[in-house]
Structures are given as C-alpha cells and as structure tokens.
XYZ file of C-alpha atoms in Angstrom:
698
model
C 13.904 -37.575 1.805
C 15.773 -34.680 0.304
C 13.521 -32.078 -1.314
C 16.428 -30.935 -3.506
C 16.315 -34.311 -5.262
C 12.715 -33.805 -6.295
C 12.287 -34.376 -10.013
C 15.242 -36.765 -10.429
C 14.659 -40.435 -11.156
C 15.643 -42.801 -8.290
C 18.968 -44.566 -8.795
C 19.472 -48.314 -8.925
C 21.026 -48.160 -5.485
C 17.949 -46.453 -4.158
C 15.787 -49.285 -5.478
C 17.268 -51.588 -2.878
C 16.004 -49.244 -0.157
C 12.435 -50.229 -0.925
C 13.243 -53.907 -0.211
C 12.448 -54.042 3.494
C 14.625 -56.297 5.630
C 13.524 -58.350 8.580
C 15.901 -58.417 11.529
C 16.223 -61.128 14.209
C 18.528 -61.076 17.246
C 19.050 -64.528 18.845
C 20.960 -65.194 22.069
C 23.281 -68.125 22.912
C 20.348 -70.118 24.363
C 18.473 -70.002 21.044
C 15.968 -67.465 22.383
C 14.619 -64.620 20.274
C 15.753 -61.339 21.808
C 14.342 -58.955 19.178
C 12.328 -59.012 15.946
C 11.467 -55.912 13.922
C 8.096 -55.360 12.253
C 9.227 -56.687 8.865
C 10.532 -59.951 10.409
C 7.256 -60.393 12.243
C 5.363 -59.904 8.979
C 7.523 -62.229 6.878
C 7.528 -65.053 9.458
C 4.044 -64.359 10.877
C 5.485 -64.279 14.392
C 3.135 -63.949 17.384
C 2.959 -60.628 19.237
C 4.741 -62.087 22.295
C 7.562 -63.722 20.331
C 10.426 -61.884 21.994
C 12.009 -63.853 24.837
C 10.657 -67.202 23.650
C 12.765 -70.127 22.326
C 13.020 -70.370 18.531
C 11.480 -73.852 18.578
C 8.342 -72.445 20.267
C 7.642 -69.951 17.464
C 6.390 -72.399 14.832
C 9.155 -71.624 12.359
C 9.631 -73.885 9.302
C 12.125 -76.718 9.935
C 14.528 -75.614 7.198
C 14.723 -72.082 8.558
C 15.060 -73.314 12.117
C 17.943 -75.571 11.161
C 19.790 -72.685 9.511
C 19.258 -70.371 12.498
C 20.474 -73.122 14.882
C 23.583 -73.840 12.816
C 27.033 -72.674 13.681
C 28.003 -71.222 10.290
C 27.769 -67.656 9.017
C 25.478 -67.456 5.970
C 25.203 -65.018 3.082
C 22.211 -64.778 0.736
C 20.898 -68.292 1.388
C 17.411 -69.049 0.056
C 14.946 -70.678 2.413
C 11.295 -71.523 1.809
C 8.580 -70.362 4.224
C 4.807 -70.588 3.671
C 3.801 -68.314 0.788
C 7.250 -66.994 -0.139
C 10.987 -67.602 -0.461
C 13.313 -65.599 1.749
C 16.929 -64.586 1.388
C 18.785 -65.183 4.650
C 22.014 -63.673 6.018
C 23.307 -64.908 9.356
C 26.227 -63.522 11.371
C 27.628 -64.740 14.708
C 28.731 -61.766 16.793
C 31.162 -63.725 18.979
C 33.497 -64.167 15.993
C 34.665 -60.594 16.515
C 35.002 -60.887 20.293
C 31.425 -59.764 21.034
C 28.686 -61.559 23.004
C 27.495 -64.962 21.824
C 24.535 -63.758 19.756
C 23.364 -64.197 16.177
C 21.975 -61.525 13.864
C 19.768 -62.717 11.019
C 18.432 -60.564 8.181
C 15.568 -61.697 5.951
C 14.452 -60.413 2.529
C 11.549 -61.373 0.338
C 13.135 -62.709 -2.854
C 9.897 -62.210 -4.773
C 10.386 -58.460 -4.498
C 14.038 -58.804 -5.443
C 13.064 -60.921 -8.438
C 10.653 -58.274 -9.697
C 12.671 -55.059 -10.096
C 9.819 -53.344 -11.960
C 7.534 -53.788 -8.971
C 10.264 -52.565 -6.644
C 10.855 -49.551 -8.847
C 7.138 -48.679 -8.960
C 6.855 -48.928 -5.197
C 9.976 -46.830 -4.705
C 8.757 -44.152 -7.089
C 5.417 -44.057 -5.296
C 7.150 -43.635 -1.947
C 9.436 -41.005 -3.441
C 6.623 -38.904 -4.919
C 4.553 -39.215 -1.780
C 7.477 -38.258 0.443
C 8.092 -35.148 -1.650
C 4.443 -34.055 -1.512
C 3.627 -34.644 2.174
C 4.556 -32.116 4.826
C 4.967 -29.026 2.668
C 3.508 -26.897 5.490
C 3.159 -27.027 9.259
C -0.618 -27.154 9.001
C -2.083 -30.369 10.433
C -5.103 -30.528 8.133
C -3.012 -29.733 5.063
C -0.526 -32.485 5.964
C -3.364 -35.003 6.330
C -4.809 -33.928 2.979
C -1.418 -34.411 1.343
C -1.152 -37.908 2.815
C -4.589 -38.874 1.522
C -3.933 -37.436 -1.921
C -0.473 -39.020 -2.252
C -1.817 -42.553 -2.857
C -4.924 -41.797 -4.928
C -5.276 -43.090 -7.611
C -1.834 -44.734 -7.901
C -2.349 -47.026 -4.907
C -5.953 -46.714 -3.723
C -9.311 -45.470 -4.990
C -10.186 -43.658 -1.767
C -8.119 -42.500 1.186
C -9.050 -40.808 4.435
C -7.156 -39.658 7.527
C -8.828 -39.540 10.940
C -7.215 -37.920 13.984
C -7.586 -38.621 17.675
C -9.199 -35.922 19.777
C -6.854 -33.112 20.734
C -4.439 -33.556 17.832
C -6.050 -31.013 15.523
C -5.783 -28.327 18.233
C -2.134 -29.137 18.909
C -2.798 -30.993 22.168
C -1.874 -34.458 23.306
C -3.913 -37.248 21.676
C -6.811 -38.326 23.879
C -8.829 -41.537 23.766
C -11.771 -40.946 21.484
C -15.003 -40.219 23.302
C -17.679 -42.748 22.396
C -15.200 -44.445 20.082
C -14.979 -41.594 17.549
C -12.244 -39.792 15.645
C -12.171 -36.531 13.731
C -11.979 -36.849 9.956
C -9.249 -34.496 8.820
C -8.918 -35.430 5.142
C -10.686 -37.402 2.398
C -9.951 -37.869 -1.288
C -11.047 -40.289 -3.987
C -11.462 -41.037 -7.655
C -15.060 -39.761 -7.590
C -16.285 -36.263 -6.842
C -18.242 -37.512 -3.825
C -16.450 -40.430 -2.148
C -18.791 -42.883 -0.370
C -17.347 -41.966 3.040
C -18.036 -39.421 5.762
C -16.740 -35.954 4.763
C -13.901 -34.007 6.419
C -14.927 -32.459 9.708
C -17.239 -35.329 10.622
C -16.977 -37.454 13.754
C -16.163 -40.946 12.539
C -17.065 -43.933 14.754
C -14.504 -46.668 15.339
C -16.885 -49.639 15.240
C -15.789 -52.669 17.312
C -15.201 -55.821 15.295
C -14.063 -53.995 12.154
C -10.572 -53.798 10.612
C -10.239 -50.163 11.616
C -11.023 -51.021 15.240
C -8.387 -53.778 15.197
C -5.786 -51.354 13.870
C -6.622 -48.858 16.638
C -6.523 -51.492 19.400
C -3.292 -53.179 18.267
C -1.450 -50.134 16.960
C -0.406 -52.126 13.856
C -1.623 -51.937 10.245
C -4.486 -54.223 9.273
C -4.924 -55.486 5.694
C -8.470 -56.637 4.944
C -8.757 -58.342 1.534
C -12.518 -58.841 1.851
C -14.726 -56.157 3.416
C -18.021 -58.075 3.244
C -18.166 -58.900 6.964
C -17.063 -55.424 8.030
C -19.681 -53.772 5.805
C -22.345 -55.947 7.417
C -21.193 -54.845 10.893
C -21.309 -51.176 9.911
C -24.723 -51.653 8.341
C -26.106 -53.284 11.495
C -25.097 -50.279 13.588
C -26.131 -47.583 11.103
C -28.538 -49.025 8.525
C -27.910 -47.636 5.065
C -24.576 -46.101 6.040
C -22.628 -48.333 3.651
C -25.050 -48.398 0.738
C -22.873 -45.952 -1.181
C -19.797 -48.103 -0.566
C -21.589 -51.152 -1.910
C -22.760 -49.141 -4.909
C -19.143 -48.173 -5.630
C -18.076 -51.826 -5.079
C -15.538 -50.962 -2.369
C -14.227 -54.378 -1.337
C -10.831 -54.084 0.428
C -8.948 -51.741 2.785
C -5.746 -51.081 4.675
C -6.023 -49.353 8.073
C -2.624 -47.962 9.132
C -2.224 -46.141 12.478
C -0.275 -42.892 12.564
C 2.178 -43.784 15.310
C 5.028 -41.732 16.721
C 6.787 -43.967 19.225
C 4.106 -45.355 21.499
C 1.680 -42.524 20.738
C -1.131 -42.942 18.198
C -2.121 -39.683 16.518
C -4.770 -41.078 14.211
C -5.586 -43.604 11.519
C -5.079 -43.553 7.740
C -7.412 -45.816 5.762
C -6.978 -46.765 2.097
C -9.795 -48.364 0.097
C -10.084 -50.077 -3.281
C -13.129 -50.723 -5.440
C -13.580 -53.324 -8.131
C -12.169 -54.131 -10.647
C -8.902 -53.375 -8.824
C -7.450 -56.362 -6.928
C -7.592 -56.701 -3.183
C -4.783 -55.339 -1.014
C -2.126 -57.863 0.006
C 0.620 -57.955 2.612
C 3.080 -56.137 0.355
C 0.565 -53.329 -0.077
C 0.223 -53.230 3.685
C 3.989 -52.872 4.086
C 4.022 -49.994 1.601
C 1.151 -48.238 3.406
C 2.921 -48.724 6.741
C 6.129 -47.235 5.357
C 4.305 -44.163 4.108
C 2.150 -43.600 7.191
C 5.183 -43.989 9.457
C 6.857 -41.110 7.642
C 3.654 -39.079 7.535
C 3.037 -39.567 11.266
C 6.281 -37.750 12.068
C 5.195 -34.838 9.863
C 1.737 -34.736 11.468
C 3.380 -34.732 14.893
C 5.659 -31.858 13.856
C 2.614 -29.918 12.686
C 0.813 -30.749 15.939
C 3.692 -29.463 18.053
C 3.928 -26.331 15.931
C 0.169 -25.784 16.253
C 0.433 -26.081 20.023
C 3.215 -23.498 20.208
C 1.427 -21.261 17.719
C -1.801 -21.439 19.745
C 0.076 -20.581 22.930
C 1.829 -17.683 21.224
C -1.440 -16.332 19.800
C -3.099 -16.546 23.209
C -0.127 -14.813 24.820
C 0.014 -12.178 22.111
C -3.677 -11.311 22.390
C -3.490 -11.222 26.184
C -0.627 -8.731 25.981
C -2.103 -6.482 23.294
C -4.651 -3.860 24.388
C -8.112 -5.385 24.754
C -9.658 -2.056 23.750
C -8.668 1.521 23.079
C -8.845 3.928 26.042
C -11.248 6.829 26.183
C -9.772 10.138 25.073
C -10.914 13.105 23.006
C -7.763 14.147 21.142
C -7.835 11.442 18.462
C -10.278 9.189 16.680
C -8.411 5.882 16.530
C -8.749 2.501 14.800
C -6.308 -0.399 14.938
C -5.640 -3.824 13.445
C -3.371 -6.697 14.411
C -2.883 -9.701 12.101
C -0.616 -12.592 13.105
C 1.675 -14.085 10.485
C 0.837 -17.421 8.906
C 4.326 -18.645 9.859
C 3.877 -17.781 13.531
C 3.015 -15.039 15.955
C 5.583 -12.289 16.196
C 6.327 -9.384 18.473
C 4.457 -6.505 16.820
C 2.404 -4.287 19.095
C 0.620 -0.948 19.283
C -0.745 1.246 22.044
C -2.809 4.365 22.681
C -1.901 5.992 26.023
C -3.728 9.064 27.417
C -1.316 11.578 28.936
C -1.747 14.705 31.004
C -2.952 17.936 29.472
C -5.400 16.150 27.109
C -2.434 14.778 25.138
C -2.284 11.237 23.767
C 0.696 8.991 23.012
C 0.677 6.604 20.054
C 3.088 3.670 20.037
C 3.921 0.962 17.532
C 6.780 -1.499 17.840
C 8.249 -4.684 16.421
C 10.319 -7.383 18.145
C 12.497 -9.483 15.844
C 11.487 -13.138 15.584
C 8.379 -15.251 16.029
C 6.837 -17.498 18.625
C 6.304 -17.384 22.368
C 9.648 -15.688 23.074
C 8.877 -12.788 20.701
C 5.376 -12.375 22.167
C 6.691 -12.418 25.746
C 9.404 -9.894 24.868
C 6.794 -7.669 23.279
C 4.812 -7.755 26.533
C 7.857 -6.661 28.523
C 8.584 -3.747 26.195
C 4.951 -2.680 26.081
C 4.807 -2.628 29.896
C 8.016 -0.584 29.984
C 6.580 1.968 27.532
C 3.497 2.364 29.737
C 5.716 2.889 32.780
C 7.965 5.441 31.094
C 5.014 7.297 29.528
C 3.492 7.762 33.005
C 6.532 9.925 33.759
C 5.527 12.255 30.901
C 8.932 11.925 29.245
C 9.724 13.470 25.892
C 9.771 10.915 23.036
C 13.566 10.857 22.690
C 13.976 10.400 26.464
C 11.470 7.572 26.557
C 13.255 5.706 23.752
C 16.573 6.274 25.506
C 15.234 4.646 28.670
C 13.738 1.810 26.625
C 17.065 1.246 24.863
C 18.880 1.078 28.210
C 16.305 -1.419 29.480
C 16.791 -3.683 26.455
C 20.570 -3.575 26.958
C 20.183 -4.506 30.605
C 17.787 -7.348 29.890
C 20.120 -8.812 27.273
C 23.056 -8.645 29.673
C 21.114 -10.159 32.575
C 19.679 -13.023 30.542
C 22.413 -14.379 28.255
C 21.572 -17.453 26.203
C 24.882 -18.965 25.065
C 23.088 -22.078 23.840
C 20.913 -19.983 21.558
C 17.712 -21.193 23.217
C 16.319 -17.663 23.202
C 17.243 -14.815 20.917
C 18.240 -11.507 22.519
C 15.870 -8.565 22.316
C 18.396 -6.433 20.400
C 16.906 -5.457 17.058
C 13.466 -4.422 18.291
C 12.116 -1.202 16.794
C 9.691 1.372 18.161
C 7.965 4.590 17.127
C 6.619 6.867 19.866
C 4.466 9.909 19.098
C 2.692 12.424 21.367
C -0.170 14.547 20.007
C -1.347 17.714 21.764
C -4.885 18.772 20.742
C -4.365 22.272 22.164
C -1.413 23.197 19.942
C -2.168 20.569 17.219
C 1.498 19.623 17.342
C 2.803 16.065 17.283
C 6.231 15.122 18.690
C 7.735 11.910 17.310
C 10.883 9.846 17.764
C 11.724 6.440 16.312
C 14.188 3.694 17.119
C 14.924 2.000 13.812
C 11.230 1.919 12.927
C 9.580 2.888 9.644
C 8.350 6.508 9.562
C 4.619 7.195 9.866
C 2.424 8.452 7.076
C 0.487 11.713 7.429
C -2.675 12.129 5.365
C -3.773 15.755 5.235
C -7.499 16.625 5.138
C -7.309 17.187 1.349
C -5.944 13.640 0.800
C -2.311 14.626 0.283
C -0.015 11.913 1.697
C 3.280 12.829 3.322
C 5.998 10.558 4.711
C 7.853 12.908 7.090
C 11.618 12.659 7.100
C 12.175 11.806 10.765
C 15.579 11.020 12.299
C 15.734 7.214 12.219
C 17.680 6.418 15.388
C 19.211 2.962 15.985
C 17.086 -0.073 16.890
C 16.622 -0.751 20.591
C 19.559 -2.408 22.274
C 22.279 -0.842 20.151
C 22.951 1.941 22.644
C 25.371 3.958 20.515
C 23.548 7.082 19.349
C 21.000 9.365 21.046
C 17.467 9.593 19.734
C 15.973 12.780 18.303
C 12.471 14.200 18.444
C 10.821 15.858 15.468
C 7.698 17.998 15.639
C 4.876 18.197 13.126
C 1.936 20.585 13.069
C -1.157 18.651 12.002
C -4.309 20.381 10.772
C -7.477 19.141 12.412
C -8.776 16.098 10.539
C -5.330 14.839 9.525
C -4.723 11.098 9.719
C -1.567 9.771 11.337
C -0.772 6.203 10.178
C 1.620 4.031 12.191
C 2.445 0.497 11.019
C 5.025 -2.298 11.147
C 7.083 -3.569 8.217
C 4.851 -6.615 7.673
C 2.324 -4.277 6.015
C 4.633 -2.806 3.361
C 7.214 -5.552 2.830
C 6.544 -9.139 1.753
C 7.804 -11.918 -0.492
C 5.816 -10.490 -3.406
C 7.216 -6.940 -3.285
C 10.063 -4.970 -1.734
C 9.827 -2.036 0.669
C 9.915 0.684 -1.993
C 7.022 -0.870 -3.887
C 5.154 -1.373 -0.636
C 5.507 2.310 0.242
C 4.107 3.250 -3.170
C 1.105 1.023 -2.545
C 0.727 2.595 0.903
C 0.651 6.110 -0.541
C -1.881 5.117 -3.188
C -4.183 3.445 -0.664
C -4.107 6.481 1.636
C -4.625 9.178 -1.007
C -8.394 9.468 -0.445
C -9.846 12.355 1.578
C -12.725 11.917 3.986
C -11.952 8.355 5.054
C -12.435 7.423 8.711
C -9.665 5.614 10.622
C -11.621 2.361 10.417
C -12.095 2.747 6.668
C -8.420 3.631 6.295
C -7.405 0.391 8.031
C -9.626 -1.581 5.654
C -8.221 0.259 2.623
C -4.639 -0.513 3.624
C -5.258 -4.198 4.317
C -7.183 -4.624 1.071
C -4.357 -3.030 -0.911
C -1.276 -4.417 0.832
C -2.119 -7.564 2.806
C -0.398 -10.562 1.168
C -2.241 -13.846 0.725
C 0.012 -15.656 3.201
C 1.628 -13.047 5.480
C 5.170 -14.037 6.436
C 5.289 -11.404 9.176
C 2.676 -10.136 11.581
C 1.154 -6.710 11.082
C 0.294 -3.967 13.569
C -1.589 -0.970 12.196
C -2.741 2.167 14.023
C -4.632 5.015 12.334
C -5.510 8.185 14.263
C -7.507 11.187 12.982
C -6.636 14.379 14.840
C -9.044 16.598 16.680
C -8.336 20.051 18.079
C -9.516 21.229 21.461
C -11.772 24.235 20.743
C -10.249 27.561 21.671
C -13.145 28.365 24.014
C -12.325 25.175 25.974
C -8.926 26.601 26.945
C -8.311 29.396 29.427
C -4.997 30.606 30.838
C -3.688 33.412 32.976
C -0.259 34.773 33.798
C 0.212 35.012 37.572
C 2.566 37.557 39.166
C 4.717 36.329 42.050
C 2.446 38.055 44.574
C 0.268 36.173 47.091
C -2.475 38.734 46.539
C -2.817 37.511 42.936
C -4.200 34.178 44.104
C -7.602 35.642 44.907
C -7.849 37.343 41.516
C -6.978 34.147 39.669
C -9.454 32.233 41.785
C -12.212 34.657 40.881
C -11.343 34.504 37.205
C -11.416 30.693 37.328
C -14.835 30.763 38.983
C -16.229 33.016 36.262
C -14.812 30.798 33.516
C -16.291 27.686 35.097
C -19.664 29.423 35.283
C -19.372 30.174 31.548
C -18.621 26.481 30.936
C -21.552 25.376 33.063
C -19.217 23.719 35.584
C -20.209 25.534 38.764
C -20.241 22.245 40.660
C -16.507 21.904 39.991
C -15.709 25.440 41.137
C -15.192 24.538 44.795
C -12.687 21.737 44.085
C -10.934 23.776 41.374
C -10.481 26.725 43.762
C -8.979 24.490 46.427
C -6.600 22.793 44.022
C -5.463 25.954 42.240
C -5.060 27.908 45.471
C -2.683 25.235 46.763
C -0.695 24.881 43.543
C -0.396 28.625 42.843
C 0.650 29.401 46.398
C 3.326 26.715 46.303
C 4.613 28.086 42.996
C 4.823 31.597 44.423
C 6.560 30.416 47.581
C 8.976 27.803 46.320
C 9.385 28.145 42.552
C 10.595 30.783 40.156
C 8.712 32.642 37.496
C 7.076 32.942 35.139
C 3.950 31.370 36.634
C 0.989 30.503 34.472
C -2.391 28.865 35.136
C -4.235 26.940 32.450
C -7.685 25.321 32.483
C -8.728 22.752 29.880
C -12.268 21.504 29.462
C -11.917 17.983 28.053
C -13.317 14.665 29.321
C -12.320 16.085 32.693
C -11.546 19.542 34.005
C -7.749 19.851 33.827
C -6.055 22.370 36.101
C -2.410 23.183 35.358
C 0.086 25.470 37.078
C 3.295 26.203 35.153
C 6.451 27.623 36.724
C 10.162 27.937 35.932
C 11.461 25.525 38.592
C 12.457 21.912 37.981
C 11.858 20.898 41.614
C 9.241 18.183 41.916
C 6.719 18.259 44.787
C 6.284 15.142 46.918
C 3.158 13.878 48.603
C 3.608 13.050 52.301
C 1.598 12.576 55.476
C 1.812 15.579 57.779
C 2.033 15.002 61.515
C -0.233 16.714 64.034
C 2.466 19.271 64.862
C 3.342 20.163 61.249
C 2.229 23.606 60.139
C 2.184 22.585 56.468
C 2.366 19.532 54.243
C -1.365 18.974 53.875
C -1.944 20.816 50.612
C -0.824 18.168 48.128
C -2.608 15.535 50.173
C -5.806 17.558 49.705
C -5.107 17.886 45.963
C -4.678 14.120 45.696
C -7.988 13.567 47.476
C -9.925 15.941 45.237
C -8.389 14.993 41.880
C -8.899 11.801 39.910
C -5.288 12.041 38.758
C -2.486 14.477 39.398
C 1.196 14.670 38.631
C 4.125 16.626 37.272
C 5.585 16.870 33.807
C 8.615 18.718 32.523
C 8.395 20.673 29.262
C 11.456 22.256 27.636
C 11.850 24.559 30.641
C 10.381 24.465 34.129
C 7.586 22.127 35.143
C 3.828 21.743 35.081
C 1.832 20.448 38.037
C -1.552 19.222 36.869
C -4.713 17.764 38.347
C -7.772 16.281 36.643
C -11.161 16.860 38.229
C -14.124 14.786 37.048
C -16.951 16.647 35.410
C -19.977 15.741 37.550
C -21.527 16.307 40.990
C -18.875 14.720 43.182
C -17.869 17.338 45.724
C -21.113 18.177 47.500
C -20.969 18.457 51.287
C -23.845 18.491 53.727
C -26.816 20.612 52.624
C -26.126 24.262 53.181
C -22.473 23.691 54.093
C -19.686 25.626 52.333
C -16.022 26.290 53.040
C -14.098 29.512 53.344
C -11.154 29.277 50.995
C -7.891 30.740 52.232
C -5.279 32.233 49.948
C -2.600 29.784 51.166
C -3.392 26.173 51.967
C 0.044 24.602 52.399
C 1.293 26.126 55.641
C -1.590 28.573 55.941
C -4.573 28.683 58.249
C -6.746 25.546 58.279
C -10.041 25.670 56.441
C -13.081 26.061 58.641
C -16.593 25.289 57.508
C -19.329 27.839 57.863
C -23.047 27.326 57.423
C -24.971 29.621 55.137
C -28.242 30.988 56.444
C-alpha cells in the first residue's frame, strides 16, 4: 500500500478491494481444479477438495446446478448455508481456450453493508501504513500487535518460531514453544505472558490448531481452551478469566509454505465474539505483515553476517608500542554495517602508523572490501613507504580490483569512492607525516587544549587515479592528541558537516583528557540517536622518546672506524644497563657498518634507540637494498645478513628522503647467552671476512 497516500480517505473504488472474492477453477469433467482460501471459507470446502468431483463436495443443489450449467453468468445470487453469494461464471472455451469454467464468489452481505466494508477497509489501510516502518523484527511485530488494538481486538500478541528473531530460518519449536515478540492491550498489564517469554503451544487449543494446519482459526468461545490451559498450568489463566477474555483469532504468519510465527487477537466482554468475517480480516492483515516480518528477518540475517565479518576484520586489540597512547571506537550504523576501519601499525625506528578509512556503502560487500583494503595497507606499510607513496599504491590496487571484477548487473558496487587517511608519527623527532585520499582532515589538540584542524592536501578518493597524493608534516609537542575519524561522527541527518566540525572542536577543547576520555567526550557530543552511517574513531596522545634513549654516531668510510663505533656502542649499552645485549649488538652493527663502508656511499651514520626493543640502525647514502641469501660452503661471504636475521627479532630496510636505513630490533632480555664461560672474538668485517672463532675465558 502506497505510503504517499497516507492521510487520504480511501476512494469508493478502493472499498471494493476489501470485498474478498472466492475463485473456483472447474475442468470439463466437472472436477474442481483449484479453490482459493476465500472460496474454501465461503463454501466450507474440505482441505482435500481439489481434484474431486463437484458433486462429492457437499455443495448446495442450487449452486451445483449453476456451476454445472452451460451458460455464462454475471452477478447471480445463490443461497448457501448462512449467507447469500454473488456468482459470476465464465466458460473459457468460448474464446478458444481449454474447456474449463472460472467461477467467482462474493458475500453479498458485505456488499449490502457499505459502512462495514468501509470500516474494514480503513482499518486495513491504517494498519498497512503503520506496519513495517523499520527493518527491525521486534518493532515490526509490535506494530502488527498495536495496529488492531483497540479498533479490532482488546489484546494482541505476536509469537515467533525459533530462529526468526536472530534472522535465521524458522525451526520447529523445541518442547512446543514460541518466542513472544510483541504484546499490547487495552490494560496496562495484559493477562498474557510478556514479551521475551517462551510461550507454550498447548495441544488441543485453537493456537495449536492454527500452527498444525497453517490456517487461521476463529474461536468464538474460549471456555474449553481455557480449561485445557488451566489443567496444564494451574492458575495460568486466572487473569484472563478475571478480564473476561472469551474469544480469539489465531492467524499464522505464513510466507509461502514457511511459517514464521503466530499472531493472536483476543476480545473480552462485553465485545462480541469473533466471527468468520473477522477471521478473514485478520488473515488479510497477517498475510501482509508476514511479508514485512520476513523482510526484516532477511535483513537481520545479512546485518548479523556483516557485523560478524566487520568485527573479524577490524583489529581485535591495539598492538604494543611506546610512541602513542591510543584509544579507539567503532560503532556500526543502525541501517547496516559499513566499511569504516582504523588501524595502529608499529613501524621501524619506534615509529607508528595510524590509519582510518571509509568504504562507500553498507552490508557484507562493504565490510569485505574494507578487509581487502586494510590488508593492503598492512602490506604496503611493511615496506616502510612514505604516506603519499602508500596511498598511491592503494589507489592503483583499487583501480585494478575494479577492472578485474566488473559487475554490469550492479550486484556489487565498485570500490571507487573509498577514502583513507594515513599518518606516521616519529617519537624521536616528534614529527607526524600525513597524507589523505579524499578523507576528512584530522584534529590536533595541543597540550593546552587548543584545537587545530590542519589544512592538509585533500587528494582524490581511492580509485580515481588522476592526481598524485601529497604528504604534509606536523611537529607535535609531547602530550598532543591526534584525532582521526570518519564522516559518520561529524555528519548526520540532524546537522551538516560544518555544524558537526564545530561540535567536534567544542568537544575536544579540554586539556588533560586521556584518549579514552576523549573518545567518550566525542561520542557523547556528536553521536546521533540513530546513526545512519558507521563511525570509526581513533585518538592518539603523543609521547617523545627521551633524548638519553637515543645515541648516534657519524662513521667515516674507513674500516678502522668499525672498532671505535663498536666500543662506543658497548659503553652506551653499559650506561643503559643493557650489557646482555652488547654481544648481539656488536655482531649486528659490525656487519651492517662494514657493508655500508664496502658497498654504499656516504655519509654513514649509526643510531641506537632504546624503546620496547634495542633498535640498531645504519644509515648510508645508497639506495641499493641488501638481500638475504644462503651462502654455499665455498662462498667467502654472504653469511652476514643471515647472522643478523638470526640475532634480530625483526630487521629490514627503509628509504627516507635520501639513501636508506638498514635496521634491526634486538629484544631487551637475556636471550644471547652461550655456554658458561664461552665468548666470541668479534672481527671488524663479518660479511666476507674471517669466520668467528669461539675462545674460552679462563
């Protein structure tokens, strides 16, 4: 029913729509081929009527004579027990078709009472406009129950089969029970089990008959059913008797051959008992409502799958690192899970990357796309790329994916339109490098509470592939807060982006707040009641690596300098209380410095960082990357990097603005002990030099 028509009075032509027509299809041998539900109700046909001869169905003689006749009929009145029907009869062979007859039946009592027809139509119209306003199963059931109280019934409840509420396929009720999803009534406390309760389907009752047959059951007198319920659970129906509940209609919520649940409508005295016409009205309404419940069920299933996928793809926890104190939030949209994500990725040199991104759209496809982009960012970040280079690679990947997976039928939307912000913070220099692909700029909260929205080059969204990305650099005082977010936080139906940014500034303008408190402040100030878009929020408070945790030396291109650097490193490690790491650090640095002197160009610099691990770095002016390989027995060199890889937890190469940095992380702890009393003589050149030989100290 059109929602745009809501509020207009039904037309006279629409009144005829409420007059339900029975339909019979009869073959040339006078056998009933088909009868719809209304024909079965009007003629009280048996369940197995189809395929049987007309004379075996117990039809009134007058009606049988008309159906057996050879004439076409229009609006002929015929009496059947309890009512008078209007009959139309058409022979299909008159137009060259098969020798069949189509009969339509209408209850003339309804036609004769236009006021009753109008009231029923208006009730159906109002109910149809009020049911299914959301894709929430429970809400839809509540709307169905409320639609007919008090206009049609005194109490109404909706019970669902197991599995429906969670979006799954309906399952046979365990122990004959259903889940009560909705209840409403004319009293504050209806005399029925409340929502959320497990409701038994008691054999021998009208509700049980409706469940077993799949057809509505009208029970004018509930006395016997109340006695059955009372025998099973003594006192359970005392409240119903007190309220004088005396009649019900139990109407299954059927979609095709699948039963989703059961709607039950009750009346109390002095209202009259339900009759067959009331049953037809309830069936009409529940048939429409069942489709809406099924839509909500299917949406719930997809939403549940998308939420599960989204949470499995988002980081389960934040990694350990010392450069930033970080807190995060992710909130799915009420309308469906989207493709927002965030990440915290430790990099070499004690640096940390912060990522936030947004894939256009909602549902499983958006969540899966987000997972692909997040994996790609992790892969590219492991190469220690600059922010603008990483976004360039990500943009090329999105273009390639869209070209490799076209969807001409529109079944899946392309990835084009995703946005991303990538930032790298260095706790040694306190500088942050940022680049963004169509994403909103971050907010920087200085230690004094001043809020700044840096003017970063925007760059096109991912997949456009037309313009290069640019990196901007910010110097952040220690204790600054860097706030990364997606547009769902600052833009909603209730306010535009500009107003949202004002609210963001106001919520952040408080010094001394921790990242966790900052997240709470932002959600309290900006989170809409019903978010239309999902929200990813990442807040990081900067730390600086203390100056006495950093040591560096310039190294002349002279092999004799290796010993001097090694001695200086040993003294610094003794000052740091890391004498147990001195042996491994000497081996690693001797190899890396010697290689730089032999194969690279100057200037050469050595840097030690004391962080979660001991970080050894050798800087040189060459862009040539070393490669790890297995040396053969006859090779004079090639074993140095293999030794570095064995001693270090992680090692690799990154490329700053000029030259390269080869780095290795050594764990801080007693890991490198040999046999008691055993040490090693360290040579000045490991790769291609003399092999190390152990010597035993006295």
